[in-house]
Amino acid sequence: MKLRDTLQLSFNTVASYRTRSLLIVLAMALGVAAVVVLTALGDGARRYVVGKFSSIGTNLIIVLPGRAETAGGFPGAVLAQTPRDLTLEDARFVGQLLQVKRYAPLNVGVAELAAAGRLREVTVLGSTADLLPIRHMNLAQGSFLAQGAEYSAQIILGAKIAQEFFPQGNVIGQRMRLGDRRFLVSGVLAIQGESMGFNSDELVIIPIDHAQALFNTASLFRILVEARSRSDIESAKEAIRDTLKRRHDGEDDVTVITQDAVLATFDRILRALTLGVAGIAAISLAVAGILVMNVMLVAVSQRTAEIGLLKAIGAPSADIRLLFFAEALWLSLAGAALGFVLGQFGSLLIRLAYPQLPAWPPVWASLAGVTIAFVTGILASLLPAARAAQLDPVKALAGR
Amino acid sequence: MGDQEVRALSGINLEIASGEYVSLMGPSGSGKTTLLNVLGLLDRPNSGRYELDGKDVTDLSEVEQARVRREKIGFVFQSFHLVPRLTAAENIELPLMLAGTAPAERKARVDETLLSFDLLDRARHRPAELSGGQRQRVAIARATILRPTILLADEPTGNLDHRIGAEVMALLEGLHHAGATLILVTHDRELGARAHRRIAMRDGEIVADER
């Protein structure tokens, strides 16, 4: 029997048992779709988290005062016990390193902001002009802290603060009082929402010198450093540590963390999660495989007389085995294809429902889903096909 | 029953010449169908030899036996054994498909066969849409499309009324006149008497062989 005829004959058989075939195909398709959709969700979550982290800057290195040997604690919390403070001068030395593209010293505090008869407490960031590009922040209007104009009393408002104080717009050039000092509004940040614990919509930014004077401190909260390239991150990290150690009389009293390391950890965790979810979905495919086996076994016993006839008119066992095998092949093929389409459609629905979640099914997951459907379908047909091939023609013809 | 061996056939010594018309008769359980199955290579004797066209086919492999069945033997059954999903034409085409004949040639031969069995207007019908006589005609067409030298018919008229049965018998006898060896299993004495050679069986043994 020619392969083409085998495929055609088995296709006709599958097509003529419409309800039965449809149910199997559906079971397979749901399994494949579950793998595709769930991995799309998992991978979407991973991309979402990684994207959030990346949005705080590229090739970012963060320098904190104090040595945090105990992992897991928030290193900034040991600020009070730090033997030596990080200073603006430290930051300038870091900025001169070859591997460093730009840097921004950072001070954080809380102060009372007042203008136009309104009053509220705000988080104040003191920094320099480079904070904007390093942190990937955008301005909605006006200009950021001017380069080299650290001493001028400018203030940049978060989007929500600007909205609260000046609901009619017309913000630029307004006078505001922050603590006991007066500032001129020079810019408003674009709406960004929360990232890394900071809600940039509800803070204000002033020049670092003013911040140090306002909070009466010479020490820095952090230094944000952007390395020249991804490959420079490690050597920049070493260079920063060396420089600061030298400046701090040989004492290794700063913590240098890289965004890369944090990112890699999240990436790993979420990948593992996606794999786990995909594994659970794959179990449903195995169940579908058992269903295929069950249905094929029933088909063999229903079609016993027909198998006997095929033998009587000269079909060798191998042809009969192939016929049943091909039936399972068609069912798996249809199930896998339908499941793939359903999965892509489901992922599309998720993306439409949650636009911020990039729920694209990974290629490997789609391939794995389709492959597992195929393999289980084929494995499940081996036993029924062998049983059909081994039927005794005399008994089979008698319907026994 | 228990460990007592049941002998479906024993002591059979039979020679059938090419082109003969033989009827096998006997009560149920006499072994006539078993003998037919052995002749058709569907059943293998536990001991003894079976020569077909001068060649020992007793110990052929499964694949070779299937080939011999396909090329030399045509089966006609009491219950027709048509595949319910396939049309009359597709049922007739099955042996050609199993033999690996090319589709174009298959179509020509099926058309030719449909014509000679007067089934052209029934070609696209499924077995359920055919009368008993038409079903048996389709089954005989299928059995003969590869022009086998031996026709084995097991109660071919058992499920048909007398008139249609006579038509089917005329068809089979026509094939015999065209040169085929026809071996007919029946317990209908009248039908059996039409054969040129009449073999009677009882308890797995041949008790009479008349010409």
XYZ file of C-alpha atoms in Angstrom:
611
model
C 0.000 0.000 0.000
C 1.357 3.421 -0.968
C 1.945 5.976 1.779
C -0.259 8.470 0.013
C -3.160 6.000 -0.035
C -2.613 5.127 3.616
C -2.753 8.789 4.575
C -5.806 9.414 2.424
C -7.722 6.370 3.626
C -7.006 7.148 7.279
C -7.957 10.780 6.732
C -11.309 9.665 5.325
C -11.826 7.459 8.355
C -11.030 10.295 10.773
C -13.315 12.630 8.846
C -16.208 10.182 8.786
C -16.215 9.675 12.576
C -16.920 13.362 12.956
C -17.992 13.709 16.603
C -15.407 11.299 17.905
C -12.577 12.986 15.995
C -13.735 16.466 16.930
C -13.681 15.617 20.634
C -10.168 14.203 20.509
C -8.924 17.129 18.456
C -10.499 19.484 20.971
C -8.860 17.744 23.928
C -5.469 17.922 22.216
C -6.031 21.504 21.134
C -6.917 22.613 24.655
C -3.711 21.036 25.956
C -1.568 22.757 23.353
C -3.429 26.041 23.834
C -2.901 25.797 27.603
C 0.855 25.417 27.093
C 0.958 28.346 24.678
C -1.237 30.702 26.719
C 0.309 29.901 30.096
C 3.863 30.353 28.838
C 2.768 33.566 27.141
C 1.477 34.738 30.518
C 4.628 33.639 32.357
C 6.972 35.099 29.812
C 4.855 38.241 29.629
C 5.201 38.669 33.380
C 8.958 38.156 33.083
C 9.252 40.751 30.332
C 7.064 43.127 32.297
C 9.209 42.901 35.426
C 12.488 43.001 33.509
C 11.185 45.937 31.504
C 10.256 47.808 34.672
C 13.730 47.244 36.021
C 15.413 48.250 32.803
C 13.352 51.429 32.699
C 15.188 52.779 35.721
C 18.318 53.051 33.587
C 20.744 51.227 31.341
C 24.089 49.860 32.489
C 23.274 51.294 35.881
C 25.578 50.970 38.870
C 24.440 52.161 42.274
C 26.919 53.158 44.967
C 25.685 53.147 48.565
C 27.562 54.224 51.661
C 28.312 51.422 54.135
C 29.358 47.853 53.709
C 26.495 45.449 53.578
C 27.934 41.990 53.889
C 24.624 40.533 54.966
C 22.687 40.063 51.820
C 19.026 40.813 51.643
C 18.964 43.887 53.911
C 18.376 47.264 52.362
C 21.916 48.661 52.361
C 20.738 52.248 52.749
C 19.430 51.369 56.191
C 22.939 51.251 57.632
C 23.492 54.914 56.688
C 23.676 56.036 60.345
C 26.435 53.602 61.344
C 28.557 54.249 58.289
C 32.093 55.146 59.301
C 32.681 57.460 56.360
C 30.082 59.297 54.368
C 29.916 59.360 50.620
C 30.609 62.921 49.560
C 30.147 65.029 46.477
C 33.912 64.903 46.088
C 33.755 61.072 46.035
C 31.133 61.305 43.319
C 33.325 63.603 41.213
C 36.228 61.133 41.403
C 33.918 58.295 40.351
C 32.740 60.476 37.472
C 36.275 60.806 36.169
C 36.761 57.038 35.767
C 37.227 55.863 32.156
C 34.426 53.307 32.250
C 31.887 55.832 33.521
C 29.726 57.608 30.985
C 27.956 59.866 33.470
C 27.013 59.963 37.109
C 24.502 61.637 39.364
C 24.944 62.122 43.128
C 21.707 61.712 44.992
C 20.328 63.058 48.224
C 16.872 62.255 49.534
C 14.797 63.938 52.183
C 11.334 65.083 53.054
C 10.388 68.752 53.250
C 7.338 70.963 53.231
C 6.424 72.455 49.883
C 4.264 75.590 49.760
C 2.933 77.796 46.981
C -0.259 79.526 45.940
C -1.727 79.035 49.396
C -1.291 75.253 49.259
C 0.976 73.134 51.411
C 2.150 69.516 51.504
C 5.053 67.276 52.419
C 7.047 65.985 49.508
C 9.979 63.698 48.910
C 12.887 65.805 47.738
C 15.647 64.505 45.485
C 18.840 66.531 45.268
C 20.880 65.766 42.180
C 22.500 67.108 39.037
C 21.584 67.519 35.383
C 22.674 63.935 34.508
C 19.988 62.354 36.704
C 17.473 62.799 33.890
C 19.284 60.658 31.250
C 20.621 58.142 33.800
C 17.187 57.393 35.249
C 15.443 57.588 31.861
C 13.095 60.260 33.085
C 11.246 62.574 30.750
C 10.087 66.158 31.113
C 6.520 67.134 30.312
C 7.394 70.807 30.086
C 10.160 73.312 30.862
C 13.786 72.329 31.350
C 15.671 70.143 33.808
C 18.422 71.305 36.144
C 20.820 73.181 33.889
C 24.305 71.687 33.515
C 26.792 73.535 35.724
C 24.039 75.609 37.334
C 23.853 73.537 40.515
C 23.711 76.669 42.628
C 20.676 78.268 41.055
C 17.472 77.700 42.993
C 15.503 75.709 40.436
C 12.921 73.068 41.259
C 11.499 70.319 39.044
C 8.039 69.052 40.010
C 6.591 65.563 39.678
C 3.516 65.428 37.453
C 1.075 64.967 40.308
C 2.641 67.700 42.457
C 2.427 70.149 39.562
C -1.204 69.207 39.017
C -2.033 69.650 42.712
C -0.376 73.047 43.146
C -1.157 74.580 39.788
C -4.325 72.951 38.456
C -4.713 75.645 35.784
C -1.338 74.767 34.256
C 1.091 77.689 33.825
C 3.650 76.103 36.135
C 6.979 77.191 34.677
C 8.450 80.242 36.404
C 6.195 79.964 39.461
C 7.750 80.627 42.859
C 7.586 77.912 45.521
C 8.849 77.567 49.059
C 10.544 74.313 50.032
C 11.418 74.138 53.710
C 12.874 77.566 54.433
C 14.100 78.220 50.910
C 12.568 79.718 47.812
C 12.719 78.055 44.397
C 11.669 78.837 40.847
C 9.876 76.067 38.941
C 11.882 75.274 35.834
C 10.318 71.995 34.691
C 7.660 69.327 35.219
C 8.322 65.576 34.921
C 6.238 63.476 32.591
C 3.910 60.969 34.239
C 5.879 57.777 34.921
C 4.217 55.990 37.794
C 6.035 53.978 40.387
C 9.337 52.227 39.863
C 11.837 50.887 42.378
C 9.899 52.244 45.309
C 9.863 55.802 44.080
C 6.782 57.397 42.730
C 8.346 59.952 40.461
C 4.984 61.675 40.040
C 5.000 62.765 43.679
C 8.482 64.094 44.213
C 10.417 67.246 43.499
C 14.016 67.573 42.320
C 16.375 70.374 43.307
C 20.115 70.915 42.736
C 22.335 68.784 44.975
C 23.920 71.770 46.776
C 20.547 73.110 47.775
C 19.472 69.691 48.961
C 22.612 69.345 51.112
C 22.032 72.772 52.584
C 18.315 72.108 53.089
C 18.923 68.843 54.925
C 22.102 70.118 56.516
C 24.290 67.210 55.454
C 27.480 66.709 53.499
C 26.893 63.057 52.794
C 25.150 61.470 49.810
C 22.350 58.933 49.834
C 23.600 57.233 46.677
C 25.671 57.803 43.590
C 24.012 56.636 40.383
C 26.565 55.717 37.741
C 26.020 54.809 34.101
C 28.756 52.639 32.600
C 29.862 53.296 29.020
C 28.609 49.911 27.851
C 27.285 46.664 29.165
C 30.721 45.061 28.996
C 32.171 47.918 31.080
C 29.849 47.290 33.993
C 32.066 44.799 35.837
C 35.311 46.763 35.430
C 33.515 50.003 36.302
C 32.268 48.337 39.467
C 35.822 47.331 40.407
C 37.233 50.753 39.543
C 34.603 52.529 41.622
C 35.319 50.304 44.605
C 39.113 50.869 44.242
C 38.762 54.632 43.879
C 36.526 54.984 46.900
C 38.707 52.633 48.960
C 41.712 54.846 48.203
C 39.787 57.986 49.075
C 38.515 56.401 52.295
C 42.007 55.636 53.650
C 42.011 52.069 52.375
C 38.738 51.153 53.956
C 36.259 49.219 51.848
C 33.169 50.941 53.202
C 30.856 51.294 50.233
C 28.463 48.885 48.561
C 28.345 48.771 44.790
C 25.397 46.998 43.241
C 24.577 46.619 39.588
C 21.167 46.649 38.044
C 22.335 43.727 35.899
C 22.672 41.414 38.875
C 19.205 42.268 40.164
C 17.770 41.869 36.677
C 19.434 38.509 36.158
C 17.942 37.211 39.402
C 14.419 38.253 38.495
C 14.901 36.896 35.005
C 15.952 33.518 36.399
C 13.092 33.291 38.886
C 10.442 34.179 36.342
C 11.871 31.859 33.714
C 11.707 28.978 36.174
C 8.125 29.942 36.973
C 7.199 29.946 33.276
C 8.773 26.518 32.824
C 6.856 25.175 35.790
C 3.566 26.471 34.472
C 4.345 25.040 31.035
C 5.058 21.679 32.653
C 1.677 21.662 34.363
C -0.010 22.478 31.067
C 1.940 19.707 29.369
C 0.354 17.210 31.774
C -3.001 18.001 30.198
C -1.447 16.955 26.901
C -0.476 13.621 28.365
C -4.102 13.223 29.475
C -5.200 13.994 25.923
C -2.769 11.329 24.748
C -4.452 8.750 26.988
C -7.786 9.828 25.556
C -6.441 9.208 22.058
C -5.280 5.749 23.113
C -8.681 4.946 24.629
C -10.592 6.078 21.581
C -8.267 4.217 19.221
C -8.675 1.021 21.246
C -12.444 1.382 20.995
C -12.065 1.993 17.265
C -10.062 -1.211 16.867
C -12.700 -3.302 18.608
C -15.499 -1.582 16.689
C -13.805 -2.189 13.375
C -12.666 -5.752 14.023
C -14.626 -7.164 11.081
C -13.243 -4.493 8.799
C -9.686 -5.323 9.864
C -10.413 -8.994 9.146
C -11.694 -8.074 5.708
C -8.589 -5.986 4.937
C -6.466 -9.003 5.832
C -8.634 -11.284 3.706
C -8.228 -9.095 0.655
C -4.497 -9.068 1.118
C -3.401 -6.352 3.524
C -0.297 -7.369 5.495
C -0.229 -6.544 9.227
C 2.189 -3.700 8.567
C -0.368 -1.912 6.363
C -3.043 -2.219 9.029
C -0.706 -0.952 11.710
C 0.170 2.028 9.515
C -3.500 2.785 8.865
C -4.290 3.136 12.565
C -1.029 4.946 13.169
C -1.911 7.425 10.418
C -5.313 8.005 12.002
C -3.652 9.053 15.242
C -1.261 11.178 13.220
C -4.122 13.104 11.625
C -5.858 13.571 14.965
C -2.647 14.840 16.586
C -1.889 17.081 13.648
C -5.334 18.657 13.731
C -5.202 18.961 17.525
C -1.762 20.550 17.501
C -2.654 22.985 14.724
C -5.955 24.008 16.296
C -4.271 24.294 19.691
C -1.545 26.499 18.260
C -4.117 28.821 16.703
C -6.223 28.861 19.895
C -3.101 29.574 21.945
C -2.063 32.480 19.740
C -5.607 33.815 19.846
C -5.746 33.462 23.649
C -2.449 35.313 23.999
C -3.806 38.048 21.751
C -6.862 38.371 24.000
C -4.626 38.677 27.060
C -2.568 41.362 25.341
C -5.740 43.223 24.433
C -7.126 42.916 27.959
C -3.834 43.879 29.666
C -1.904 46.067 27.228
C 0.961 46.591 29.688
C 1.626 42.821 29.816
C 3.657 41.708 26.773
C 2.046 38.227 26.680
C 3.753 36.880 23.562
C 4.050 33.103 23.622
C 7.740 32.167 23.389
C 8.661 30.248 20.235
C 10.096 27.350 22.236
C 6.797 26.934 24.093
C 4.714 26.812 20.930
C 7.138 24.318 19.414
C 7.186 22.228 22.580
C 3.392 22.218 22.828
C 2.948 21.106 19.246
C 5.730 18.520 19.527
C 4.388 17.031 22.760
C 0.914 16.782 21.224
C 2.409 14.958 18.272
C 4.545 12.607 20.301
C 1.817 11.699 22.806
C -0.688 11.136 19.999
C 1.703 8.853 18.173
C 2.798 6.996 21.305
C -0.835 6.522 22.262
C -1.594 4.945 18.891
C 1.212 2.369 19.082
C -0.679 -0.077 21.294
C -4.045 0.108 19.455
C -2.314 -0.123 16.066
C -0.323 -3.174 17.179
C -3.488 -4.771 18.537
C -5.265 -4.216 15.215
C -2.342 -5.628 13.246
C -2.186 -8.764 15.387
C -5.868 -9.661 15.048
C -6.463 -13.167 13.767
C -8.248 -12.720 10.413
C -10.640 -15.648 10.890
C -11.776 -14.457 14.300
C -11.846 -10.831 13.155
C -14.093 -11.672 10.184
C -16.472 -13.464 12.519
C -16.508 -10.258 14.604
C -14.864 -11.927 17.591
C -13.428 -28.438 26.259
C -10.926 -28.772 29.057
C -7.632 -30.043 27.791
C -9.270 -32.100 25.097
C -8.044 -30.943 21.714
C -10.725 -29.843 19.281
C -9.916 -30.913 15.753
C -11.619 -28.645 13.249
C -10.180 -30.633 10.393
C -8.455 -33.988 10.285
C -7.210 -36.319 7.617
C -8.056 -34.003 4.759
C -6.528 -35.144 1.488
C -7.897 -33.022 -1.266
C -6.788 -31.977 -4.689
C -8.696 -29.363 -6.648
C -7.806 -28.754 -10.277
C -7.579 -25.307 -11.749
C -10.948 -24.179 -13.143
C -13.056 -26.607 -11.107
C -16.447 -25.735 -9.568
C -16.571 -27.342 -6.125
C -19.195 -27.155 -3.401
C -18.381 -27.891 0.251
C -21.435 -29.021 2.174
C -22.140 -30.237 5.663
C -23.869 -29.330 8.907
C -22.577 -26.466 11.091
C -19.350 -27.375 12.822
C -18.441 -29.874 10.140
C -15.303 -27.846 9.294
C -16.306 -26.600 5.858
C -15.636 -22.937 6.670
C -12.351 -23.860 8.350
C -11.321 -25.752 5.217
C -12.238 -22.711 3.139
C -10.137 -20.483 5.432
C -7.167 -22.814 5.067
C -7.587 -22.759 1.285
C -7.737 -18.946 1.466
C -4.602 -18.736 3.665
C -6.565 -17.079 6.443
C -5.960 -20.065 8.699
C -2.838 -22.178 8.999
C -3.076 -25.944 9.564
C -1.253 -27.266 12.639
C 0.184 -30.025 10.498
C 0.118 -30.976 6.865
C 0.872 -29.216 3.639
C -1.010 -26.911 1.317
C 0.232 -26.458 -2.208
C -1.189 -23.695 -4.362
C -0.291 -23.514 -8.052
C 2.370 -26.125 -7.428
C 4.028 -24.118 -4.659
C 4.035 -24.981 -0.970
C 2.384 -21.997 0.726
C 1.959 -23.564 4.188
C 4.987 -21.880 5.710
C 5.050 -18.603 3.838
C 5.649 -15.507 5.938
C 2.738 -13.304 6.925
C 3.641 -10.710 4.276
C 3.983 -13.334 1.523
C 0.673 -14.949 2.482
C -1.014 -11.541 2.301
C 0.437 -11.156 -1.166
C -0.846 -14.551 -2.293
C -4.319 -13.710 -0.914
C -4.278 -10.443 -2.791
C -3.150 -11.837 -6.119
C -4.689 -15.299 -6.316
C -7.673 -15.465 -4.014
C -10.989 -13.647 -3.953
C -13.271 -13.975 -0.911
C -17.055 -13.610 -1.021
C -18.766 -13.614 2.373
C -22.284 -14.227 3.551
C -22.375 -10.835 5.308
C -20.663 -9.009 2.394
C -18.089 -7.289 4.666
C -18.185 -3.958 2.913
C -16.522 -0.995 4.651
C -19.531 1.141 5.680
C -17.701 4.470 5.366
C -16.611 3.894 1.787
C -18.714 4.187 -1.361
C -19.306 1.201 -3.643
C -16.527 2.401 -5.961
C -14.111 2.904 -3.043
C -14.879 -0.557 -1.660
C -14.132 -2.079 -5.055
C -10.942 -0.004 -5.246
C -9.546 -1.296 -1.915
C -7.602 -4.323 -3.275
C -6.008 -2.134 -5.965
C -5.010 0.329 -3.267
C -3.497 -2.439 -1.165
C -1.610 -3.683 -4.230
C -0.137 -0.199 -4.700
C -1.671 0.410 -8.127
C -1.365 3.983 -9.435
C -4.519 6.136 -8.986
C -5.136 6.687 -12.710
C -5.060 2.975 -13.477
C -7.175 2.287 -10.394
C -9.891 4.586 -11.636
C -9.949 2.989 -15.091
C -10.209 -0.502 -13.647
C -12.861 0.426 -11.100
C -14.966 2.067 -13.817
C -14.593 -0.979 -16.024
C -15.590 -3.272 -13.145
C -18.565 -1.099 -12.157
C -19.758 -1.323 -15.738
C -19.419 -5.088 -16.028
C -21.198 -5.631 -12.673
C -23.952 -3.186 -13.638
C -23.155 -0.903 -10.694
C -22.302 2.355 -12.479
C -25.325 4.233 -11.119
C -24.499 2.983 -7.599
C -20.808 3.992 -7.642
C -21.179 6.902 -5.200
C -23.531 5.109 -2.821
C -22.477 3.793 0.548
C -23.319 0.184 1.485
C -26.201 1.342 3.712
C -27.857 2.854 0.633
C -27.612 -0.368 -1.395
C -29.914 -3.392 -1.548
C -28.640 -6.804 -0.409
C -28.107 -7.975 -3.967
C -26.250 -4.810 -4.867
C -24.044 -5.182 -1.796
C -23.113 -8.730 -2.742
C -22.411 -7.575 -6.313
C -20.072 -4.896 -4.926
C -18.401 -7.533 -2.736
C -17.937 -9.886 -5.713
C -16.619 -7.013 -7.817
C -14.114 -6.277 -5.071
C -13.126 -9.941 -4.813
C -12.469 -10.210 -8.539
C -10.962 -6.858 -9.491
C -7.420 -8.231 -9.246
C -8.544 -11.222 -11.400
C -7.762 -13.961 -8.879
C -7.669 -17.554 -10.080
C -9.607 -18.850 -7.073
C -12.967 -17.607 -5.815
C -13.879 -18.679 -2.289
C -17.545 -18.070 -1.491
C -18.830 -18.715 2.031
C -22.650 -18.916 1.922
C -22.765 -16.068 -0.611
C -26.575 -16.189 -0.843
C -27.239 -16.796 2.857
C -28.441 -13.241 3.476
C -30.364 -12.857 0.215
C -33.839 -13.882 -0.862
C -34.251 -16.664 -3.411
C -34.493 -14.535 -6.560
C -31.558 -12.265 -5.739
C -29.600 -15.293 -4.538
C -30.090 -16.909 -7.935
C -28.774 -13.758 -9.619
C -25.681 -13.761 -7.434
C -25.101 -17.454 -8.142
C -25.427 -16.787 -11.875
C -22.796 -14.068 -11.497
C -20.398 -16.384 -9.643
C -20.956 -19.194 -12.142
C -20.322 -16.756 -14.955
C -16.924 -15.975 -13.386
C -16.282 -19.729 -13.165
C -17.079 -20.099 -16.865
C -14.587 -17.313 -17.558
C -11.904 -19.559 -16.032
C -11.880 -19.064 -12.254
C -11.798 -21.935 -9.801
C -14.992 -21.558 -7.743
C -15.233 -23.111 -4.299
C -18.601 -22.671 -2.659
C -19.463 -23.350 0.989
C -23.184 -23.859 1.550
C -25.636 -25.966 3.482
C -28.279 -25.449 0.794
C -28.490 -28.857 -0.988
C -30.097 -27.409 -4.090
C -27.298 -24.852 -4.427
C -24.593 -27.373 -3.693
C -25.951 -29.735 -6.325
C -25.205 -27.216 -9.074
C -21.444 -27.664 -8.588
C -19.572 -30.109 -10.830
C -17.862 -31.581 -7.816
C -19.665 -31.933 -4.493
C -17.741 -32.570 -1.287
C -19.621 -33.472 1.890
C -18.028 -32.950 5.302
C -18.806 -34.110 8.826
C -16.808 -33.623 12.059
C -13.833 -32.206 10.216
C -13.564 -35.032 7.740
C -14.479 -35.467 4.091
C -17.216 -38.125 3.920
C -18.132 -37.906 0.247
C -16.582 -36.522 -2.917
C -18.810 -36.859 -5.970
C -18.250 -35.733 -9.510
